[in-house]
Coordinates of C-alpha atoms in Angstrom, one line a residue:
M1 CA -5.1 135.1 239.6
T2 CA -6.4 138.6 239.1
T3 CA -4.3 141.7 238.8
V4 CA -5.2 145.1 240.2
D5 CA -4.5 148.2 238.3
P6 CA -2.5 150.5 240.6
A7 CA -4.1 153.5 238.9
A8 CA -7.5 152.2 240.0
I9 CA -6.6 152.3 243.7
E10 CA -8.0 155.3 245.3
V11 CA -5.6 157.1 247.6
A12 CA -6.9 158.6 250.8
P13 CA -7.1 162.4 250.5
P14 CA -4.4 163.2 253.2
A15 CA -2.0 160.7 251.7
G16 CA -2.7 161.9 248.2
R17 CA -2.0 165.5 249.2
A18 CA 1.3 164.5 250.9
I19 CA 2.4 162.6 247.7
R20 CA 1.6 165.6 245.5
F21 CA 3.4 167.9 247.9
W22 CA 6.6 165.8 247.8
R23 CA 6.4 165.5 244.0
R24 CA 6.2 169.2 243.7
C25 CA 9.2 169.5 246.0
D26 CA 11.2 167.1 243.9
A27 CA 10.4 168.9 240.7
L28 CA 11.3 172.2 242.3
L29 CA 14.6 170.9 243.6
E30 CA 15.3 169.4 240.2
R31 CA 14.7 172.7 238.5
A32 CA 16.9 174.5 241.1
G33 CA 19.7 171.9 240.5
D34 CA 19.6 172.7 236.8
R35 CA 20.0 176.4 237.5
L36 CA 23.0 175.9 239.9
N37 CA 26.5 176.7 238.8
P38 CA 27.8 173.7 237.0
I39 CA 31.3 174.2 238.5
L40 CA 29.7 174.1 241.9
V41 CA 28.0 170.8 241.1
K42 CA 31.1 169.3 239.6
E43 CA 33.4 170.4 242.5
T44 CA 31.0 169.3 245.2
R45 CA 30.6 165.9 243.7
Q46 CA 34.4 165.5 243.4
A47 CA 35.1 166.8 246.8
L48 CA 32.5 164.9 248.7
K49 CA 33.4 161.6 247.0
S50 CA 37.1 162.0 247.3
R51 CA 39.2 159.9 249.7
Q52 CA 40.7 163.0 251.2
F53 CA 37.3 164.4 252.3
T54 CA 36.1 161.0 253.5
L55 CA 39.2 160.4 255.6
T56 CA 39.1 163.9 257.1
F57 CA 35.4 163.6 257.9
V58 CA 36.0 160.2 259.6
L59 CA 38.9 161.6 261.5
V60 CA 36.9 164.6 262.8
L61 CA 34.1 162.3 264.0
A62 CA 36.6 159.9 265.6
A63 CA 38.4 162.9 267.3
C64 CA 35.1 164.2 268.7
W65 CA 34.2 160.7 269.9
V66 CA 37.6 160.2 271.6
W67 CA 37.5 163.7 273.2
T68 CA 34.0 163.1 274.5
I69 CA 35.0 159.9 276.2
F70 CA 38.3 161.3 277.5
G71 CA 36.7 164.5 278.7
V72 CA 33.8 162.9 280.5
A73 CA 36.2 160.4 282.1
M74 CA 38.5 163.3 283.3
I75 CA 35.5 165.2 284.7
G76 CA 34.3 162.2 286.6
P77 CA 31.1 161.4 288.3
G78 CA 30.5 165.0 289.4
I79 CA 29.8 166.1 285.8
E80 CA 26.2 167.0 286.9
Y81 CA 27.4 169.6 289.4
T82 CA 30.6 171.0 287.8
T83 CA 31.0 173.7 285.1
A84 CA 33.1 171.7 282.6
G85 CA 31.7 173.2 279.5
V86 CA 34.7 175.5 278.8
D87 CA 37.3 172.7 278.6
M88 CA 35.0 170.5 276.5
F89 CA 34.1 173.3 274.2
Y90 CA 37.8 174.2 273.6
G91 CA 38.6 170.6 272.7
Y92 CA 35.8 170.4 270.2
Y93 CA 36.6 173.8 268.8
V94 CA 40.2 172.8 268.1
I95 CA 39.0 169.7 266.4
L96 CA 36.6 171.8 264.2
I97 CA 39.1 174.4 263.1
A98 CA 41.7 171.9 262.1
P99 CA 40.0 170.9 258.8
L100 CA 38.4 174.4 258.4
A101 CA 41.8 176.2 258.6
V102 CA 44.0 173.7 256.8
I103 CA 42.1 171.1 254.7
V104 CA 39.2 173.1 253.2
P105 CA 41.4 176.1 252.0
Y106 CA 44.1 173.8 250.7
T107 CA 41.4 171.8 248.8
A108 CA 40.1 175.0 247.3
Y109 CA 43.6 175.9 246.2
R110 CA 44.3 172.5 244.6
S111 CA 40.9 172.5 242.9
L112 CA 42.0 175.4 240.7
S113 CA 45.7 174.8 240.5
A114 CA 45.0 171.2 239.3
E115 CA 43.0 172.7 236.4
R116 CA 46.2 174.4 235.2
E117 CA 48.5 171.5 235.9
D118 CA 46.2 169.1 233.9
N119 CA 45.6 171.6 231.1
T120 CA 41.8 171.3 231.7
Y121 CA 41.3 175.0 232.4
E122 CA 41.4 175.8 228.7
L123 CA 38.2 173.8 228.3
L124 CA 36.5 175.9 231.0
S125 CA 37.8 179.2 229.5
I126 CA 36.1 178.5 226.1
S127 CA 32.8 177.5 227.7
T128 CA 30.0 179.9 228.4
L129 CA 31.0 180.2 232.0
T130 CA 32.5 183.5 233.1
P131 CA 35.6 183.7 235.2
R132 CA 33.5 184.9 238.2
Q133 CA 31.2 181.9 237.8
I134 CA 34.3 179.6 237.9
I135 CA 35.7 181.2 241.0
S136 CA 32.3 181.4 242.7
G137 CA 31.6 177.7 241.9
K138 CA 34.9 176.5 243.5
L139 CA 34.3 178.8 246.4
G140 CA 30.8 177.4 246.8
S141 CA 32.2 173.9 247.0
A142 CA 34.5 175.0 249.9
L143 CA 31.4 176.6 251.5
L144 CA 29.5 173.3 251.4
Q145 CA 32.4 171.5 252.9
I146 CA 32.5 174.0 255.8
I147 CA 28.8 173.4 256.4
V148 CA 29.3 169.6 256.4
F149 CA 32.1 169.9 259.1
F150 CA 29.9 172.3 261.1
S151 CA 27.0 169.9 261.0
A152 CA 29.3 167.0 262.2
T153 CA 30.4 168.9 265.3
A154 CA 27.2 170.8 266.1
P155 CA 25.8 168.1 268.5
C156 CA 29.1 168.2 270.4
L157 CA 29.1 171.9 270.7
A158 CA 25.5 171.9 271.9
F159 CA 26.6 169.3 274.5
T160 CA 29.1 171.7 276.0
Y161 CA 26.5 174.4 276.5
L162 CA 24.5 171.9 278.6
L163 CA 27.5 171.3 280.8
R164 CA 27.5 174.9 281.9
G165 CA 30.5 177.2 282.3
I166 CA 30.3 178.7 278.8
D167 CA 27.7 181.1 277.5
I168 CA 26.0 181.1 274.1
V169 CA 27.6 184.4 273.1
T170 CA 31.1 183.0 273.3
I171 CA 30.1 179.9 271.4
G172 CA 28.4 182.0 268.7
V173 CA 31.3 184.5 268.3
L174 CA 34.0 181.7 268.0
L175 CA 31.9 179.8 265.5
F176 CA 31.4 183.0 263.5
Y177 CA 35.2 183.5 263.4
A178 CA 35.7 179.8 262.4
F179 CA 33.1 179.9 259.6
F180 CA 34.1 183.2 257.9
G181 CA 37.8 182.6 258.6
S182 CA 37.7 179.4 256.7
L183 CA 35.8 181.0 253.9
G184 CA 38.3 183.8 253.7
L185 CA 41.3 181.4 253.7
S186 CA 39.6 179.5 250.9
M187 CA 39.3 182.7 248.9
I188 CA 43.0 183.4 249.5
G189 CA 43.8 179.9 248.3
L190 CA 41.9 180.4 245.1
L191 CA 43.7 183.7 244.6
L192 CA 47.2 182.1 245.1
A193 CA 46.2 179.3 242.6
T194 CA 45.8 182.0 239.9
A195 CA 49.0 183.8 240.7
T196 CA 51.4 181.7 238.6
R197 CA 51.3 179.1 235.8
E198 CA 54.9 178.0 236.0
K199 CA 55.6 174.6 237.7
Y200 CA 58.2 176.0 240.1
G201 CA 55.9 178.9 241.0
Q202 CA 53.1 176.5 241.8
V203 CA 55.4 174.4 244.0
L204 CA 56.5 177.5 245.9
M205 CA 52.9 178.6 246.4
N206 CA 52.1 175.1 247.6
V207 CA 54.7 175.2 250.3
V208 CA 54.0 178.8 251.3
L209 CA 50.2 178.1 251.5
T210 CA 50.7 175.0 253.6
I211 CA 53.0 176.7 256.1
G212 CA 50.7 179.7 256.3
L213 CA 47.6 177.6 256.9
V214 CA 49.3 175.6 259.7
Y215 CA 50.4 178.9 261.3
V216 CA 46.9 180.3 261.0
F217 CA 45.5 177.1 262.6
S218 CA 47.9 177.4 265.6
M219 CA 47.2 181.1 266.1
G220 CA 43.5 180.4 265.9
A221 CA 43.7 177.7 268.6
V222 CA 45.8 180.0 270.8
G223 CA 43.5 182.9 270.2
A224 CA 40.4 180.8 271.0
G225 CA 41.9 179.7 274.2
L226 CA 42.7 183.2 275.3
M227 CA 39.2 184.4 274.4
V228 CA 37.5 181.6 276.3
A229 CA 39.7 182.2 279.3
E230 CA 39.1 186.0 279.3
R231 CA 35.6 186.0 277.9
A232 CA 34.2 188.0 280.8
A233 CA 36.6 190.9 280.3
I234 CA 36.5 190.7 276.5
F235 CA 32.8 190.7 275.9
G236 CA 32.0 193.1 278.7
G237 CA 33.4 196.2 277.0
A238 CA 32.1 198.1 274.0
E239 CA 35.6 198.2 272.5
F240 CA 35.4 194.5 271.6
W241 CA 32.4 195.1 269.3
I242 CA 33.9 198.2 267.8
V243 CA 37.0 196.2 266.9
N244 CA 34.9 193.5 265.4
G245 CA 33.1 196.1 263.3
V246 CA 36.4 197.3 262.0
L247 CA 37.6 193.7 261.3
L248 CA 34.3 192.9 259.6
T249 CA 34.7 195.9 257.3
I250 CA 38.2 194.9 256.4
Y251 CA 37.1 191.3 255.8
V252 CA 34.2 192.2 253.5
T253 CA 36.2 194.7 251.4
Y254 CA 39.3 192.5 251.0
F255 CA 37.2 189.4 250.3
A256 CA 35.6 191.3 247.4
M257 CA 39.1 192.4 246.4
F258 CA 40.5 188.9 246.3
F259 CA 37.4 187.5 244.5
L260 CA 37.7 190.1 241.8
A261 CA 41.5 189.7 241.6
A262 CA 41.2 185.9 241.2
S263 CA 38.5 186.4 238.5
A264 CA 40.7 188.9 236.7
Q265 CA 43.7 186.6 236.7
I266 CA 41.9 183.8 234.8
T267 CA 40.1 186.1 232.4
F268 CA 41.3 186.9 228.9
A269 CA 44.1 189.5 228.4
S270 CA 41.8 191.7 226.3
E271 CA 39.3 192.2 229.1
N272 CA 39.2 195.1 231.5
R273 CA 40.8 193.7 234.7
S274 CA 41.3 196.9 236.6
T275 CA 38.1 199.0 236.8
S276 CA 36.3 196.8 239.3
L277 CA 39.4 196.4 241.5
R278 CA 39.9 200.2 241.6
V279 CA 36.3 200.7 242.6
V280 CA 36.8 198.3 245.6
M281 CA 40.0 200.2 246.4
L282 CA 38.0 203.4 246.6
I283 CA 35.4 201.8 248.8
Q284 CA 38.1 200.5 251.1
H285 CA 39.5 204.0 251.4
A286 CA 36.1 205.5 252.1
C287 CA 35.6 202.9 254.9
L288 CA 39.0 203.8 256.3
M289 CA 38.1 207.4 256.4
G290 CA 34.8 206.7 258.1
W291 CA 36.2 204.6 260.9
V292 CA 39.1 207.0 261.5
T293 CA 36.6 209.9 261.6
W294 CA 34.6 208.0 264.2
G295 CA 37.7 207.3 266.2
W296 CA 38.7 210.9 266.0
I297 CA 35.3 212.0 267.4
Y298 CA 35.4 209.2 270.0
M299 CA 38.8 210.5 271.3
N300 CA 37.8 214.1 271.3
G301 CA 39.8 215.3 268.4
D302 CA 43.2 213.7 269.3
A303 CA 45.8 214.6 266.6
G304 CA 47.4 211.2 267.2
N305 CA 44.7 209.6 265.0
A306 CA 46.5 211.0 262.0
V307 CA 49.3 208.6 262.5
P308 CA 47.4 205.3 262.0
L309 CA 45.3 206.9 259.3
S310 CA 48.5 207.9 257.4
V311 CA 50.3 204.6 258.0
I312 CA 47.3 202.5 256.9
A313 CA 46.8 204.7 253.8
L314 CA 50.5 204.4 253.0
L315 CA 50.4 200.6 253.2
H316 CA 47.1 200.4 251.3
W317 CA 47.9 202.7 248.4
G318 CA 51.5 201.6 248.3
I319 CA 50.7 198.0 247.9
M320 CA 47.8 198.6 245.5
G321 CA 50.0 201.0 243.5
I322 CA 52.7 198.4 243.1
F323 CA 50.3 196.3 241.1
M324 CA 48.7 199.2 239.2
V325 CA 52.0 200.7 237.9
G326 CA 52.9 197.3 236.5
E327 CA 49.9 197.2 234.1
S328 CA 50.3 197.5 230.4
P329 CA 49.7 201.0 228.9
H330 CA 48.2 199.5 225.8
L331 CA 44.4 199.0 225.8
S332 CA 42.7 196.4 223.7
S333 CA 39.9 197.3 221.3
R334 CA 37.4 195.7 223.6
V335 CA 38.4 197.9 226.5
K336 CA 38.5 201.0 224.3
R337 CA 34.8 200.3 223.3
S338 CA 33.8 200.8 227.0
L339 CA 35.8 204.0 227.8
P340 CA 33.8 207.0 229.1
Q341 CA 32.7 209.3 226.3
S342 CA 31.3 212.5 227.9
I343 CA 33.5 215.3 229.3
V344 CA 32.4 214.7 232.8
G345 CA 32.8 211.0 232.4
R346 CA 36.4 211.3 231.1
M347 CA 37.3 213.7 233.9
C348 CA 36.0 211.5 236.7
L349 CA 36.2 207.9 235.4
T350 CA 39.3 207.9 233.3
W351 CA 41.4 207.1 236.4
F352 CA 39.5 203.8 236.7
N353 CA 40.8 202.7 233.3
P354 CA 43.6 200.1 233.1
G355 CA 47.1 201.5 232.7
P356 CA 50.2 202.4 234.8
G357 CA 49.8 206.1 234.5
T358 CA 46.1 206.2 235.6
G359 CA 47.0 203.8 238.4
Y360 CA 49.8 206.0 239.6
V361 CA 47.5 209.0 239.6
F362 CA 44.8 206.9 241.3
A363 CA 47.2 206.0 244.2
T364 CA 48.5 209.6 244.4
C365 CA 44.9 210.9 244.7
G366 CA 44.2 208.4 247.5
M367 CA 47.1 209.7 249.5
L368 CA 46.3 213.3 248.8
A369 CA 42.7 212.6 250.0
T370 CA 44.3 211.3 253.2
L371 CA 46.3 214.5 253.6
A372 CA 43.2 216.6 252.9
M373 CA 41.4 214.6 255.6
V374 CA 44.0 215.5 258.2
L375 CA 43.9 219.2 257.1
L376 CA 40.1 219.1 257.5
A377 CA 40.4 217.6 260.9
L378 CA 42.8 220.3 261.9
A379 CA 40.4 223.0 260.9
I380 CA 37.5 221.4 262.8
A381 CA 39.7 220.8 265.8
S382 CA 40.8 224.4 265.8
L383 CA 37.1 225.6 265.8
A384 CA 36.3 223.1 268.6
G385 CA 39.2 224.1 270.8
Y386 CA 41.3 220.9 270.4
R387 CA 44.5 222.5 269.2
T388 CA 46.9 219.9 270.3
G389 CA 46.7 216.2 270.8
R390 CA 47.8 214.0 273.7
W391 CA 51.2 213.0 272.3
M392 CA 51.4 214.8 268.9
S393 CA 50.6 218.3 267.8
W394 CA 48.5 218.9 264.7
E395 CA 51.4 220.5 262.9
M396 CA 53.4 217.3 263.4
A397 CA 50.4 215.2 262.3
I398 CA 50.1 217.2 259.0
A399 CA 53.8 216.8 258.4
F400 CA 53.6 213.1 259.0
A401 CA 50.7 212.7 256.5
A402 CA 52.6 214.8 254.0
V403 CA 55.7 212.6 254.3
C404 CA 53.6 209.4 253.8
T405 CA 52.1 210.9 250.7
A406 CA 55.5 212.0 249.3
Y407 CA 57.0 208.5 249.8
V408 CA 54.1 206.9 247.9
M409 CA 54.5 209.4 245.0
I410 CA 58.3 209.0 244.9
Y411 CA 58.7 205.2 245.1
L412 CA 55.7 204.4 242.8
G413 CA 56.8 207.1 240.4
L414 CA 60.3 205.8 240.2
A415 CA 59.1 202.2 239.8
K416 CA 56.8 203.3 236.9
L417 CA 59.7 205.1 235.1
I418 CA 61.9 202.0 235.4
L419 CA 59.1 199.7 234.2
D420 CA 58.4 202.1 231.3
G421 CA 62.0 201.8 230.3
L422 CA 62.1 198.1 230.6
R423 CA 58.9 197.8 228.5
K424 CA 60.7 199.4 225.6
I425 CA 63.4 196.8 225.7
V426 CA 61.7 193.5 226.6
A427 CA 58.2 192.2 227.3
F428 CA 57.8 191.1 230.9
N429 CA 55.2 189.7 233.3
P430 CA 53.2 192.0 235.6
A431 CA 54.8 190.1 238.5
V432 CA 58.0 192.1 237.7
S433 CA 56.4 195.2 239.2
P434 CA 56.5 194.0 242.9
V435 CA 60.1 192.9 242.4
V436 CA 61.1 196.3 241.1
N437 CA 59.3 198.1 243.9
V438 CA 60.7 196.0 246.6
L439 CA 64.2 196.5 245.2
L440 CA 63.7 200.2 245.1
V441 CA 62.5 200.4 248.7
G442 CA 65.3 198.1 249.8
A443 CA 67.9 200.2 248.1
G444 CA 66.5 203.4 249.6
T445 CA 66.6 201.8 253.0
G446 CA 69.7 199.7 252.9
I447 CA 72.2 201.9 251.1
P448 CA 72.1 204.9 253.4
L449 CA 71.8 202.7 256.5
T450 CA 74.9 200.8 255.4
I451 CA 76.8 204.0 254.7
Q452 CA 76.0 205.4 258.1
M453 CA 76.8 202.2 259.9
M454 CA 80.2 202.0 258.2
S455 CA 81.1 205.6 259.0
P456 CA 83.0 206.1 262.2
T457 CA 81.6 209.6 262.7
L458 CA 77.9 208.9 261.8
R459 CA 77.6 205.5 263.3
R460 CA 76.4 206.7 266.7
S461 CA 74.8 209.9 265.7
G462 CA 71.2 208.6 265.4
Y463 CA 68.9 209.8 262.7
T464 CA 70.5 212.1 260.1
M465 CA 69.3 213.6 256.8
L466 CA 71.2 210.8 255.1
Q467 CA 68.4 208.5 256.0
I468 CA 65.7 210.6 254.3
T469 CA 65.3 207.9 251.6
N470 CA 64.6 205.4 254.4
P471 CA 60.8 205.5 254.9
F472 CA 60.8 203.2 257.9
W473 CA 63.3 205.1 260.1
T474 CA 62.0 208.5 259.0
L475 CA 58.4 207.8 259.9
V476 CA 59.3 206.3 263.2
E477 CA 61.4 209.3 264.0
L478 CA 58.7 211.7 263.0
G479 CA 56.1 209.7 265.0
D480 CA 57.8 209.7 268.3
G481 CA 61.5 210.3 267.9
P482 CA 63.8 212.5 269.9
T483 CA 64.8 214.6 266.9
A484 CA 61.3 214.9 265.4
A485 CA 61.0 218.7 266.1
T486 CA 64.3 219.5 264.4
I487 CA 64.0 217.3 261.3
V488 CA 60.3 217.8 260.5
A489 CA 60.7 220.9 258.4
P490 CA 63.7 219.9 256.2
V491 CA 62.4 216.3 255.7
T492 CA 58.9 217.5 254.7
L493 CA 60.3 220.1 252.3
V494 CA 62.9 217.9 250.6
L495 CA 60.4 215.0 250.2
S496 CA 57.7 217.2 248.9
I497 CA 59.9 218.7 246.3
A498 CA 61.2 215.2 245.3
A499 CA 57.6 214.0 245.0
V500 CA 56.6 216.9 242.7
V501 CA 59.7 216.3 240.5
V502 CA 58.9 212.5 240.2
F503 CA 55.3 213.3 239.3
A504 CA 56.4 215.8 236.7
L505 CA 58.7 213.1 235.1
N506 CA 55.7 210.8 234.8
L507 CA 53.4 213.4 233.2
P508 CA 54.3 212.4 229.6
G509 CA 53.2 208.8 230.2
I510 CA 50.1 209.9 232.0
V511 CA 49.1 212.2 229.1
R512 CA 49.6 209.5 226.6
E513 CA 47.1 207.3 228.5
L514 CA 44.6 210.1 228.8
R515 CA 44.5 210.4 225.0
H516 CA 42.7 207.0 224.7
V517 CA 39.2 207.6 223.4
R518 CA 36.2 205.3 222.9
I519 CA 36.1 203.6 219.5
A520 CA 33.0 202.4 217.7
K521 CA 32.0 198.8 217.9
P522 CA 32.6 196.9 214.6
A523 CA 29.5 195.8 212.7
R524 CA 30.4 192.1 213.1
V525 CA 30.8 192.4 216.8
A526 CA 27.5 194.3 217.1
E527 CA 25.7 191.6 215.1
E528 CA 27.1 188.9 217.3
D529 CA 26.1 190.8 220.5
A530 CA 22.6 191.3 219.1
A531 CA 22.3 187.6 218.3
L532 CA 23.3 186.7 221.9
Q533 CA 20.6 189.0 223.4
P534 CA 17.1 187.4 223.8
P535 CA 14.3 188.9 221.7
P536 CA 12.3 191.6 223.6
E537 CA 9.0 190.4 225.1
P538 CA 5.9 191.7 223.4
V539 CA 4.5 194.8 225.2
R540 CA 0.8 195.1 225.7
T541 CA -0.4 198.3 224.1
S542 CA -4.2 198.0 224.4
P543 CA -6.8 196.0 226.3
W544 CA -7.5 193.9 223.2
D545 CA -3.9 192.6 222.8

């Protein structure tokens, strides 16, 4: 029996080209796989091979199959002539968002929290992977799971379009919400997984996240039903797309904020955790100013736009300031080696350095920029002839912005002073800062309210100056209260003076942080950094090289 050498067999030219093409594709995919984030590869393999994912995927397919049979049976023989696409699409959409809103974000949360529970995160932290690579790898695994669930339900969703009654714009918008909503919830899950290391804290986060995800799923199902039912009225106006532009801006900026915050939580304590976050805060503030300016032009210079601008800025800088004033005032040597060195750099960039004092000034400058924006709008409105608004005068709008600025300066400043005093006595976790701030605001709100409610003479007198420490009642009263015209002057004056006093009390701590200067890199560290850098490629200096 004779044997034939396979290499001697001539392959037809078309077949040979096809084989070479697929071999190149395999080699290219193999090289691309080697370049992928190893965390992404590990998490994807674990997730797609887990019993939880297999069971969820089978349940989604079974639910789609059952809904197809049940829906077609309910429609009956007249399915060719009826517009039944709306009801069928809504059923498939609820089936799709159930794993996207609950299972995928919870899996992302557990993938990182389990690393801490099993004490395997230390192995990741000493590897060459950066914290951002770890977070992006786990987020990429969640993204792949989302794509798998989308691919499983895509034929069913296409089937509903063929049944008529629902347009492609509605399908596209709702799928857009489902995709990026699930990705955003996964990012929130990863952030919560880095929030605490204690066992009881992880249990609490587990319960809170589960309840929150179920609530988001229910609200998403209800919202999708309303949007499908009122799609003609919703998609017909330009306001819908404007609101979506605003929501997309909020989504992108806060997604970046949560990503950087999660990366900062798992990085070493000696690293700079604040600068990148403060840059994002500044970008968010710029986006807020841009959208409010557009709204002010769209509404012909209405002074009432100062109210949402001031309230959003109050919430934004108040919440961000809570975490900034809880930072440690001591900078590591690694951070000091990256401080700005020139005079202009120290004047403009020092406020991006870690520290409670710089953070307090950063939040204060954000609120002062909001007040300056309102003053600029007043000047432009006066030149354009829009002196008063529809329901608020420009004078009242300026006072409202000034009061919001004063509240941020007062409460954040007092919290910083308390935290500075505690830091001299005992070392504490940065999570103490939100507790101190909440207690301060609660005391400023609850104590005067309790006194007034217990007083027989003041109980029914409405808003009084006793409530000046209550930011909620004061702002509501200034916004549209019956006594706004009579209390605006004393409230603005008292709070402005108190804000200046609190800021002055914080000046010594701020000055101490401003004295930090750049230090030289040690020789050993410089040698190690140089060894990690690849050698420069040779540069061609003449045609004969």
